[in-house]
Tab-separated table of C-alpha atoms in Angstrom:
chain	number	residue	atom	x	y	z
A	1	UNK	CA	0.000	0.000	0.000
A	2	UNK	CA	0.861	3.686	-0.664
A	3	UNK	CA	-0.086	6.801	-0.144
A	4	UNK	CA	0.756	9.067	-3.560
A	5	UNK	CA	-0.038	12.579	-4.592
A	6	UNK	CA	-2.872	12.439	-6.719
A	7	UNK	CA	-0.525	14.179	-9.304
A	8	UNK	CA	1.240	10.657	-9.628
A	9	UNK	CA	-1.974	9.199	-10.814
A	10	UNK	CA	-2.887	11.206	-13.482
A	11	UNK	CA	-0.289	9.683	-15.953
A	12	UNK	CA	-0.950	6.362	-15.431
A	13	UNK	CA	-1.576	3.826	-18.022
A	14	UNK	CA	-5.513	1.989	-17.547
A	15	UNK	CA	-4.949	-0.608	-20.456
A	16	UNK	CA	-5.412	-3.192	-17.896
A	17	UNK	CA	-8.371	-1.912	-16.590
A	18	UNK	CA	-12.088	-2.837	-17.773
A	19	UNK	CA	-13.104	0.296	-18.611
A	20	UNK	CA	-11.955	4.021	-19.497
A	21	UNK	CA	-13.106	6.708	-18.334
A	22	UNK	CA	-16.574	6.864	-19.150
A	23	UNK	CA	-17.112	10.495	-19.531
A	24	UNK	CA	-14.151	11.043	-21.598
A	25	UNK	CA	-15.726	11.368	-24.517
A	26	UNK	CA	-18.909	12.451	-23.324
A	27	UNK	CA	-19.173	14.644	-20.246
A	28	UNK	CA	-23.091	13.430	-20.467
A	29	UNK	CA	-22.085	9.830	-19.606
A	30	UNK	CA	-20.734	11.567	-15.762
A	31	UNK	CA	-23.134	9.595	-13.403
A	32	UNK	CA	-23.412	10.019	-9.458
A	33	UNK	CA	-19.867	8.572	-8.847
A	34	UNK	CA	-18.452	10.638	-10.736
A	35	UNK	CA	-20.282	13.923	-9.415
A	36	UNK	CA	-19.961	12.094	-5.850
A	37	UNK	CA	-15.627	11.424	-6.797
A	38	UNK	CA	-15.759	15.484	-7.756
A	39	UNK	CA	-17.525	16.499	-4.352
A	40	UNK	CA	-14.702	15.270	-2.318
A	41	UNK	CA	-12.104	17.154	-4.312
A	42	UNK	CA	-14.109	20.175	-4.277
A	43	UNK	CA	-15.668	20.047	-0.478
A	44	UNK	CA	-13.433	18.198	1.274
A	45	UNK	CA	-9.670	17.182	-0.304
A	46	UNK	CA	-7.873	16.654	2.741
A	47	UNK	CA	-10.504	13.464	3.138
A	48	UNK	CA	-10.160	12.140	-0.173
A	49	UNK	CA	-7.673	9.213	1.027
A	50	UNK	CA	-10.672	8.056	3.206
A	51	UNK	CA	-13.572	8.943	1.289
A	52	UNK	CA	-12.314	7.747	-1.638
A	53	UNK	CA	-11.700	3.361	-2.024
A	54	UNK	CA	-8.472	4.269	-4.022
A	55	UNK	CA	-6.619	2.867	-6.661
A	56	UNK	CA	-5.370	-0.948	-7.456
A	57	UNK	CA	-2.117	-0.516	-9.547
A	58	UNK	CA	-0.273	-3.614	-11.773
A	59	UNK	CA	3.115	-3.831	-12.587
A	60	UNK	CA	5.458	-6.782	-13.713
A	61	UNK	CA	8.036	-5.417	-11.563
A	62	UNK	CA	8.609	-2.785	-8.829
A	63	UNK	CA	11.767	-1.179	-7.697
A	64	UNK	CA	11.645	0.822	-3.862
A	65	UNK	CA	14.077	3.414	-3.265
A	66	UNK	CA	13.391	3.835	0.475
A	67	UNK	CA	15.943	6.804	1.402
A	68	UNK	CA	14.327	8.872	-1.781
A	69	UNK	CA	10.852	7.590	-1.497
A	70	UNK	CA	10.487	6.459	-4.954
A	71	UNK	CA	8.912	3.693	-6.298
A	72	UNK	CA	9.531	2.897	-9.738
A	73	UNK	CA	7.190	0.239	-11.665
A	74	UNK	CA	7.369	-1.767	-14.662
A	75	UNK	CA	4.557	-1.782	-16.767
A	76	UNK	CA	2.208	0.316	-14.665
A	77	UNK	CA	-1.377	0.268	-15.122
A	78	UNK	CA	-4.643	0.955	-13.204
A	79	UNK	CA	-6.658	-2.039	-12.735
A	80	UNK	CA	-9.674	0.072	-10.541
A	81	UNK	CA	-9.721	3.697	-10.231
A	82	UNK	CA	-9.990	4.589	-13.722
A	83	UNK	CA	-12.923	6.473	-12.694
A	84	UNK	CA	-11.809	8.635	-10.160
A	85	UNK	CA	-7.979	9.043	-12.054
A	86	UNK	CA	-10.758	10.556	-15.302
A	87	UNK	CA	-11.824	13.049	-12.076
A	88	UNK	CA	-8.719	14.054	-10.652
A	89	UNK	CA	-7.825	14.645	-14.407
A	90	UNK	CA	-10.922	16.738	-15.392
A	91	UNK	CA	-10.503	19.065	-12.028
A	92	UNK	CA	-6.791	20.000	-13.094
A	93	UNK	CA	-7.626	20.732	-16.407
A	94	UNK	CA	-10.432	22.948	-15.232
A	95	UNK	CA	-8.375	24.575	-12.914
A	96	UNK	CA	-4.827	24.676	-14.184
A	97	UNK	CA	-5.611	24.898	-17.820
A	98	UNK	CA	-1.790	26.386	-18.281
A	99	UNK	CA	-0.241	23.646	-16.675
A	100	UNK	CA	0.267	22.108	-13.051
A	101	UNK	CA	4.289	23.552	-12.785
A	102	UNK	CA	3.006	25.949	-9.919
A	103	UNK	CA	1.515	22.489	-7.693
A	104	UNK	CA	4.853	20.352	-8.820
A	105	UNK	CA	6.208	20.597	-5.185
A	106	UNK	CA	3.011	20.257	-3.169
A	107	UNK	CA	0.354	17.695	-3.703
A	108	UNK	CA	-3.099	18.965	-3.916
A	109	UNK	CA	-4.120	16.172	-1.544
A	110	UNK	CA	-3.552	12.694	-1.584
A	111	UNK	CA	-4.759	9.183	-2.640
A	112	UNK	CA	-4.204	5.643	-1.175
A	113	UNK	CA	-2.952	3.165	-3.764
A	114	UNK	CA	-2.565	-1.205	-3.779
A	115	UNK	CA	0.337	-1.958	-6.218
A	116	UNK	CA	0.209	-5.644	-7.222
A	117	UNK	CA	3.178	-6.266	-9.039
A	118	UNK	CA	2.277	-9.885	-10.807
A	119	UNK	CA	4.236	-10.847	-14.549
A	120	UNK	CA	1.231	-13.244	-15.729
A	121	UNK	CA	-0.572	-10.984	-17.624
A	122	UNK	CA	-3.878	-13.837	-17.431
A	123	UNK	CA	-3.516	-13.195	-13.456
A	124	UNK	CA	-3.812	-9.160	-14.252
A	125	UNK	CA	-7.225	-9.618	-15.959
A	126	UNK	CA	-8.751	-12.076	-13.334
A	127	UNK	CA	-7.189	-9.665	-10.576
A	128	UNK	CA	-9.017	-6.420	-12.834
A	129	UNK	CA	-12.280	-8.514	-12.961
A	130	UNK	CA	-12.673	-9.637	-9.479
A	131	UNK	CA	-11.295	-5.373	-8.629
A	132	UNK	CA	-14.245	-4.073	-10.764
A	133	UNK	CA	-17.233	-6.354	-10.150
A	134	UNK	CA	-19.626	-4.151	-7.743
A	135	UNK	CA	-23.147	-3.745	-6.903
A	136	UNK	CA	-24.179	-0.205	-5.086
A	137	UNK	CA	-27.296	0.736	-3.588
A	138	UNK	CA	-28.729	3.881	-5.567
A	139	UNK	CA	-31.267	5.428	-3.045
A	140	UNK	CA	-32.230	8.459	-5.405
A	141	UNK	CA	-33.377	5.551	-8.133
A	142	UNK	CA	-35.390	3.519	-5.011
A	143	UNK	CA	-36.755	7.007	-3.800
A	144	UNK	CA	-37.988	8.374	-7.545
A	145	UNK	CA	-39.199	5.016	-8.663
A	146	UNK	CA	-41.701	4.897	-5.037
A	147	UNK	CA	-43.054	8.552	-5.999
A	148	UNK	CA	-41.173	9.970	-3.190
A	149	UNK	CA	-40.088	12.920	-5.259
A	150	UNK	CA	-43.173	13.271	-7.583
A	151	UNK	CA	-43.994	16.596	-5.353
A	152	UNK	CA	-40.531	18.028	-5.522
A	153	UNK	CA	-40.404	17.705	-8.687
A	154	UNK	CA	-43.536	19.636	-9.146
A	155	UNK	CA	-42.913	22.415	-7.165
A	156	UNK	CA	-39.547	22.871	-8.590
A	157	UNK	CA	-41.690	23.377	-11.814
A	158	UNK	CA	-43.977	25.421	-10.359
A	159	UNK	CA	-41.251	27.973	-9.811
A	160	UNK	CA	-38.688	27.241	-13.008
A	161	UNK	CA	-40.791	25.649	-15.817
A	162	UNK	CA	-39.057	22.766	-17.468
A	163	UNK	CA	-36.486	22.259	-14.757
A	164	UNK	CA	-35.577	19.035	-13.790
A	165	UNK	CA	-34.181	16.931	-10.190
A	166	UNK	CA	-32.805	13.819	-10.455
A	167	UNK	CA	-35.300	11.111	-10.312
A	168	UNK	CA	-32.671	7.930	-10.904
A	169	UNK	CA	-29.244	7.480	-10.126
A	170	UNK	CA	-28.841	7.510	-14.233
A	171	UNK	CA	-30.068	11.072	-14.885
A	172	UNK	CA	-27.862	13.025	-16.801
A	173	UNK	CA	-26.159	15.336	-14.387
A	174	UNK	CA	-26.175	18.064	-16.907
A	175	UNK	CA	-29.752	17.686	-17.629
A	176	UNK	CA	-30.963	17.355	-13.772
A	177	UNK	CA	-30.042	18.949	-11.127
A	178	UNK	CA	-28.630	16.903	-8.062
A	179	UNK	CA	-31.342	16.117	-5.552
A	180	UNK	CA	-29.161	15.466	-2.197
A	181	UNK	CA	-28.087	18.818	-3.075
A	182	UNK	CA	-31.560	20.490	-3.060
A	183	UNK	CA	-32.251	18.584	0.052
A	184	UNK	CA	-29.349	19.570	1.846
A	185	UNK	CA	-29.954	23.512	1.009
A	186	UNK	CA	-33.809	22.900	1.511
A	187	UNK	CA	-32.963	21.367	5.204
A	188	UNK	CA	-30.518	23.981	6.094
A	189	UNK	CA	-33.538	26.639	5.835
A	190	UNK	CA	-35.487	24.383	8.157
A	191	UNK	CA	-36.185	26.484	11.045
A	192	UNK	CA	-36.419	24.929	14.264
A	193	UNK	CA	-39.406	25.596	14.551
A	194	UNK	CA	-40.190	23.515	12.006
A	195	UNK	CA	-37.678	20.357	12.560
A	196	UNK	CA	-37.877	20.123	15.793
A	197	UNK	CA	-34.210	19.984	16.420
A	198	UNK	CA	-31.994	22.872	17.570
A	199	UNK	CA	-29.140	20.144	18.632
A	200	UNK	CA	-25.276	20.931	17.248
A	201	UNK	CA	-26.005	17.301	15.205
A	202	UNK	CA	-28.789	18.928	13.521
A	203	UNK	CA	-26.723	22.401	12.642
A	204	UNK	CA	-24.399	20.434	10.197
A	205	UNK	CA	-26.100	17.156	9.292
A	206	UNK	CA	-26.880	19.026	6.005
A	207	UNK	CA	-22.842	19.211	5.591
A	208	UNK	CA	-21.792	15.980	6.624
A	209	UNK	CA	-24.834	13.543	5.873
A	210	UNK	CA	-26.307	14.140	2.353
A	211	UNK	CA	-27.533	11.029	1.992
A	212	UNK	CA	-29.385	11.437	5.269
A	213	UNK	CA	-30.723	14.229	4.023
A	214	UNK	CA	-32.736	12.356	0.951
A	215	UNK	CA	-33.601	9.206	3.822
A	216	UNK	CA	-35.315	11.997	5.979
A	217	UNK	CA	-36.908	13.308	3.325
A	218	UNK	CA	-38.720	9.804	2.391
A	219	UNK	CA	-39.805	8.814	5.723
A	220	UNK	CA	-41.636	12.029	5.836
A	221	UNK	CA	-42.842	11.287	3.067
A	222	UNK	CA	-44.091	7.924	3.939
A	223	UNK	CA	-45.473	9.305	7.434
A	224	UNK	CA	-47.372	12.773	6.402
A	225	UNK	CA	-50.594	10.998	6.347
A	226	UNK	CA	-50.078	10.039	9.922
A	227	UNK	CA	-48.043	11.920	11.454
A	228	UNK	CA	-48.273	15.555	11.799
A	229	UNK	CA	-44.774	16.885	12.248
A	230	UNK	CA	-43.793	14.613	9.343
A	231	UNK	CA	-46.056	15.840	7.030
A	232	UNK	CA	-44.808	19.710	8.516
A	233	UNK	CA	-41.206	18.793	7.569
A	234	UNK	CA	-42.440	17.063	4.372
A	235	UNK	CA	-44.532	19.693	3.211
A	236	UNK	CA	-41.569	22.957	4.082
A	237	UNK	CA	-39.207	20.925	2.016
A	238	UNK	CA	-41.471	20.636	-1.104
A	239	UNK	CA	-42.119	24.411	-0.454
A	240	UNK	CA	-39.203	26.027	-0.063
A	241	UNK	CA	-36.941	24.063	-1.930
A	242	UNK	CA	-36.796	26.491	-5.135
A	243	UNK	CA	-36.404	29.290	-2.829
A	244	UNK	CA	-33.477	26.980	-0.965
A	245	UNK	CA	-31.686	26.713	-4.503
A	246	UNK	CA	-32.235	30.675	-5.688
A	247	UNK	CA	-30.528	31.357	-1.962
A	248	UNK	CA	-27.523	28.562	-2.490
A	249	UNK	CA	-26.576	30.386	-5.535
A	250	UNK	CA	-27.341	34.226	-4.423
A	251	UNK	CA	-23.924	33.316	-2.053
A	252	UNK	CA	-22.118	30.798	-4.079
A	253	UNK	CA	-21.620	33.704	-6.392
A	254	UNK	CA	-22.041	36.973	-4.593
A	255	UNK	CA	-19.772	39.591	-6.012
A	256	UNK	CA	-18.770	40.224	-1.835
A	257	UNK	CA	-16.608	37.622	-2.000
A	258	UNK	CA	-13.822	39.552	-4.192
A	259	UNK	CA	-11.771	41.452	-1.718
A	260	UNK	CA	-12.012	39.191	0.924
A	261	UNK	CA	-9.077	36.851	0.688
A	262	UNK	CA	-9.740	34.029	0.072
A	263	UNK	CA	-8.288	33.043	-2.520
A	264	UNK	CA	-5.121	34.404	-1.592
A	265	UNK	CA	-4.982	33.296	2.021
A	266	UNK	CA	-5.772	29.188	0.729
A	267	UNK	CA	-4.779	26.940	-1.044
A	268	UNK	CA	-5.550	27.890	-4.338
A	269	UNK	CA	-8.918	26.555	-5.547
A	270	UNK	CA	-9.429	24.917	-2.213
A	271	UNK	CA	-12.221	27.826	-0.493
A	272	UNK	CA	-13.018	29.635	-4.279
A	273	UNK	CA	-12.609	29.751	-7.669
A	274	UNK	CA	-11.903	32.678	-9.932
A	275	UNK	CA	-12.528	33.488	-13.644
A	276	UNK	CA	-9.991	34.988	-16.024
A	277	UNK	CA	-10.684	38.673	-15.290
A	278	UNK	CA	-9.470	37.534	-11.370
A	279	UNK	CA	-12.975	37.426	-9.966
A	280	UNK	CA	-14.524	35.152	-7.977
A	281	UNK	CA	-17.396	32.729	-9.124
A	282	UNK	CA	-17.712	29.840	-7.113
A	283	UNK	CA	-17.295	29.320	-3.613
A	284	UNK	CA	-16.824	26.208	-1.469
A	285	UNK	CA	-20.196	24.758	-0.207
A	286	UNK	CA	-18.233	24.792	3.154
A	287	UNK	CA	-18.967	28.745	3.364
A	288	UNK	CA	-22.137	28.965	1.794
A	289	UNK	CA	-24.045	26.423	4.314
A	290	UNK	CA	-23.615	28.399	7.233
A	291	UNK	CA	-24.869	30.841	5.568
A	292	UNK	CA	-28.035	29.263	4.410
A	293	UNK	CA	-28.276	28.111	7.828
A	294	UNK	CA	-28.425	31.402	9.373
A	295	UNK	CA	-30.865	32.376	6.313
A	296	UNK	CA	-33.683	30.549	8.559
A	297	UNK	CA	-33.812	33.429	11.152
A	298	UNK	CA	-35.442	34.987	7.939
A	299	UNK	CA	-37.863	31.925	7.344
A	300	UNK	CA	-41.417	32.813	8.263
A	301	UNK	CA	-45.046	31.317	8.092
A	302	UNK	CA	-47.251	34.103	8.029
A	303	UNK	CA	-50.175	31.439	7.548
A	304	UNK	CA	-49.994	27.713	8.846
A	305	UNK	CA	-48.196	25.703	6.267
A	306	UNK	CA	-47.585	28.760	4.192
A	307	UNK	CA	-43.753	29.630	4.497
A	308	UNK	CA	-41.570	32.678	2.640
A	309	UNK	CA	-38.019	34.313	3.312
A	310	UNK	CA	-38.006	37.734	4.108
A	311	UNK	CA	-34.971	39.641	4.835
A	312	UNK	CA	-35.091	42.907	6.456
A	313	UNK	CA	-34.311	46.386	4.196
A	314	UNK	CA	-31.087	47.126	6.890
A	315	UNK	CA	-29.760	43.446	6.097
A	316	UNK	CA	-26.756	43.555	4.146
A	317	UNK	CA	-25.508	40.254	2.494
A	318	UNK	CA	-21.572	42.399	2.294
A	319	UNK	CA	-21.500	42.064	6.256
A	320	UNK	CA	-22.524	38.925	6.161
A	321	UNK	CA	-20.062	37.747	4.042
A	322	UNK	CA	-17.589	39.636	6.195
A	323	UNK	CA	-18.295	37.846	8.899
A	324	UNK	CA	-18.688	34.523	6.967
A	325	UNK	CA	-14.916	34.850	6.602
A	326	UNK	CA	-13.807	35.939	9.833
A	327	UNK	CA	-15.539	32.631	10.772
A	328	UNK	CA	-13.201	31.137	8.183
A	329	UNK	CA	-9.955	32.425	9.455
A	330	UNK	CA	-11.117	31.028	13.127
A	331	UNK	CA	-10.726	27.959	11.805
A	332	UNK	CA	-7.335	28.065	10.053
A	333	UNK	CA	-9.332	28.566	6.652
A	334	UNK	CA	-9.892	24.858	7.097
A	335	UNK	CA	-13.254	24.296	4.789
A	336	UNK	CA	-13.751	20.614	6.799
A	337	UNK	CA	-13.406	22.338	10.069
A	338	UNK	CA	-15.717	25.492	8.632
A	339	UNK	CA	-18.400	22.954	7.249
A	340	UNK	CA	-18.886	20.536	10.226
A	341	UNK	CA	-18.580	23.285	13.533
A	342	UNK	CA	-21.418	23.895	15.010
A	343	UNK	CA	-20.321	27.333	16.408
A	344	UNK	CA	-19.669	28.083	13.330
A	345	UNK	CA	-23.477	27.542	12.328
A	346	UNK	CA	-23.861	29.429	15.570
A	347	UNK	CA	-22.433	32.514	15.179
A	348	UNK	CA	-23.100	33.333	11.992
A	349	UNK	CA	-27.177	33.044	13.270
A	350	UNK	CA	-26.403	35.915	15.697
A	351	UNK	CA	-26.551	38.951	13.095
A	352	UNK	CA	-29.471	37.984	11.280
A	353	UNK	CA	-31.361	36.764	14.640
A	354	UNK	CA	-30.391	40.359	16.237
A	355	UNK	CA	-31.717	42.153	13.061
A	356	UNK	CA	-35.362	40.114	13.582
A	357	UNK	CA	-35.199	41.095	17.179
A	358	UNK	CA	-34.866	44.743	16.455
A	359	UNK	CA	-37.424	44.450	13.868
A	360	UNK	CA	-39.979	42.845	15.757
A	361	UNK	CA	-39.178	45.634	18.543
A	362	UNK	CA	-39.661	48.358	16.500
A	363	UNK	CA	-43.045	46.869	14.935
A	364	UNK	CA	-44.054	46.269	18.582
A	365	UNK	CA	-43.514	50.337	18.969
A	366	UNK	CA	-45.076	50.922	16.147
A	367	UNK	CA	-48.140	49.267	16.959
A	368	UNK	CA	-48.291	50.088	20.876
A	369	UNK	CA	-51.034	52.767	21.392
A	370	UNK	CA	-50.031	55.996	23.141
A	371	UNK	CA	-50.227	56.205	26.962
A	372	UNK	CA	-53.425	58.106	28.305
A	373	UNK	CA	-52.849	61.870	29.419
């Protein structure tokens, strides 16, 4: 076993391997692995050696040069990883499209390899069958095909004619939009009031448990004719989930972000990403979900079962985004550590909770009647 720089992988040979990279010839062929293989690289790098099951490499022969840390193979090829090598590939070229000179002496993050050196070339092929023969659950297929998302779906058409969530795990990813991801922005609105739930677990599940996210979702689903906070949590999710997405991407791309940074004070590509002209245009989903989070001091039902997000004239998404950062820096600009802290989540609630307080005070004023002379 090894652990490599995933800039070691990229030039390996996969003639030994069943398959090429599916979506190198057609980006429309990318399926959930390979959106779930980009996540990791995008979200959360420093855990790709764990998320990630790694690579089996063949060789005929191997030579270790211990002192230099060098390991030099004969006939290297991937026999499983093929897949994730195609991502690691794809997210260089999209960010480095001049070359990868500047990352030669640091690796971006790292990957966890099995070399099998073996010289029968019959063995190779049984080894590549028996490394490639898998079965995976696909809960988004089980959960479309039971009608689960029928309602989603229709509100999210309701709002945006003619677009589309993934129903099955084979939806084209360019032709429908992720639905963990609409869950997880559509649950981080949530308001307590609503979930029931103010625990710290509850504050990041939306970070760290997107799959949870789409098994709550079905068991309220399953339970809103029976149960009545079920069918509360059910029926918020169905209705704010275009107004979740239209909020994700309001901060993933808010022009505040330029001047702050963050680009400068990471590793590069790690927190944001930046266009030719210099500005910034995406930014890590590590940032933005606190911020959505904090976005449900906003959430309110003016009529039962009737929900909106409305955001007070003084708010200003700038400070926000100031302070969204400042967060940032408390945590070593560490997007895993940013992501899953709960006082994170925490104090990033306290400026838009204090502007609904003095809001609601004011109001109160407004509406008191004057004291009798």
């Amino acid at each position: 076993m090894a652990n490599l720089s995933a800039l070691e992988i990229v030039d390996l040979d996969t003639r030994d391997n069943l398959r090429n990279y599916i979506a190198e010839y057609s980006a429309n062929k990318r399926n959930r692995v390979h959106e779930s293989i980009r996540n990791t690289i995008l979200t959360e790098p420093q855990r790709f050696i764990t998320r990630n099951s790694g690579f089996a490499i063949s060789a005929s022969d191997i030579k270790v040069d211990d002192e230099a840390k060098i390991v030099t193979l004969t006939n290297g090829s991937i026999l499983n990883g093929a897949q994730t090598q195609g991502e690691i590939k794809r997210w260089i070229r999209e960010l480095y499209p001049d070359g990868i000179e500047e990352l030669a002496s640091q690796a971006p993050f790292y990957v966890r390899a099995e070399i099998i050196v073996d010289p029968d070339d019959q063995e190779v092929v049984e080894t590549a069958i028996a490394r490639n023969t898998a079965t995976p659950v696909k809960s988004i297929s089980q959960a479309g095909a039971r009608g689960h998302l029928n309602e989603l779906q229709s509100s999210m058409q309701r709002h945006k004619p003619g677009f589309r969530i993934q129903m099955s795990e084979t939806d084209d990813p360019a032709q429908a939009f992720d639905t963990r991801k609409l869950l997880q922005y559509t649950r981080l609105l949530m308001p307590s009031s609503v979930s029931q739930n103010a625990s710290d677990s509850e504050k990041v599940r939306a970070y760290k448990m997107a799959e949870q996210c789409l098994t709550d979702f079905s068991r309220w689903h399953d339970a809103k004719d029976s149960d009545a906070a079920a069918k509360r949590k059910f029926d918020f999710a169905v209705q704010m989930a275009p107004v979740a997405l239209e909020e994700y991407r309001f901060w993933e791309t808010h022009p505040a972000w330029n001047g702050q940074r963050v680009w400068e004070e990471t590793r590069k590509g790690r927190a944001c990403r930046r266009d030719t002209t210099g500005k910034i245009v995406w930014v890590t989903p590590a940032l933005v979900f606190p911020i959505l989070g904090a976005m449900s001091e906003f959430v309110v039902e003016k009529t039962p079962g009737v929900w909106s997000i409305e955001k007070p004239a003084i708010f200003k998404p700038e400070e926000m985004i100031a302070r969204t950062v400042q967060q940032f820096r408390g945590v070593d600009s560490d997007p895993i550590l940013m992501g899953r802290s709960p006082g994170v989540y925490d104090a990033l609630r306290i400026y838009p909770a204090t502007l609904v307080e003095v809001m609601r005070d004011v109001n109160d004023m407004k509406d008191a009647k004057p004291a009798a002379v």
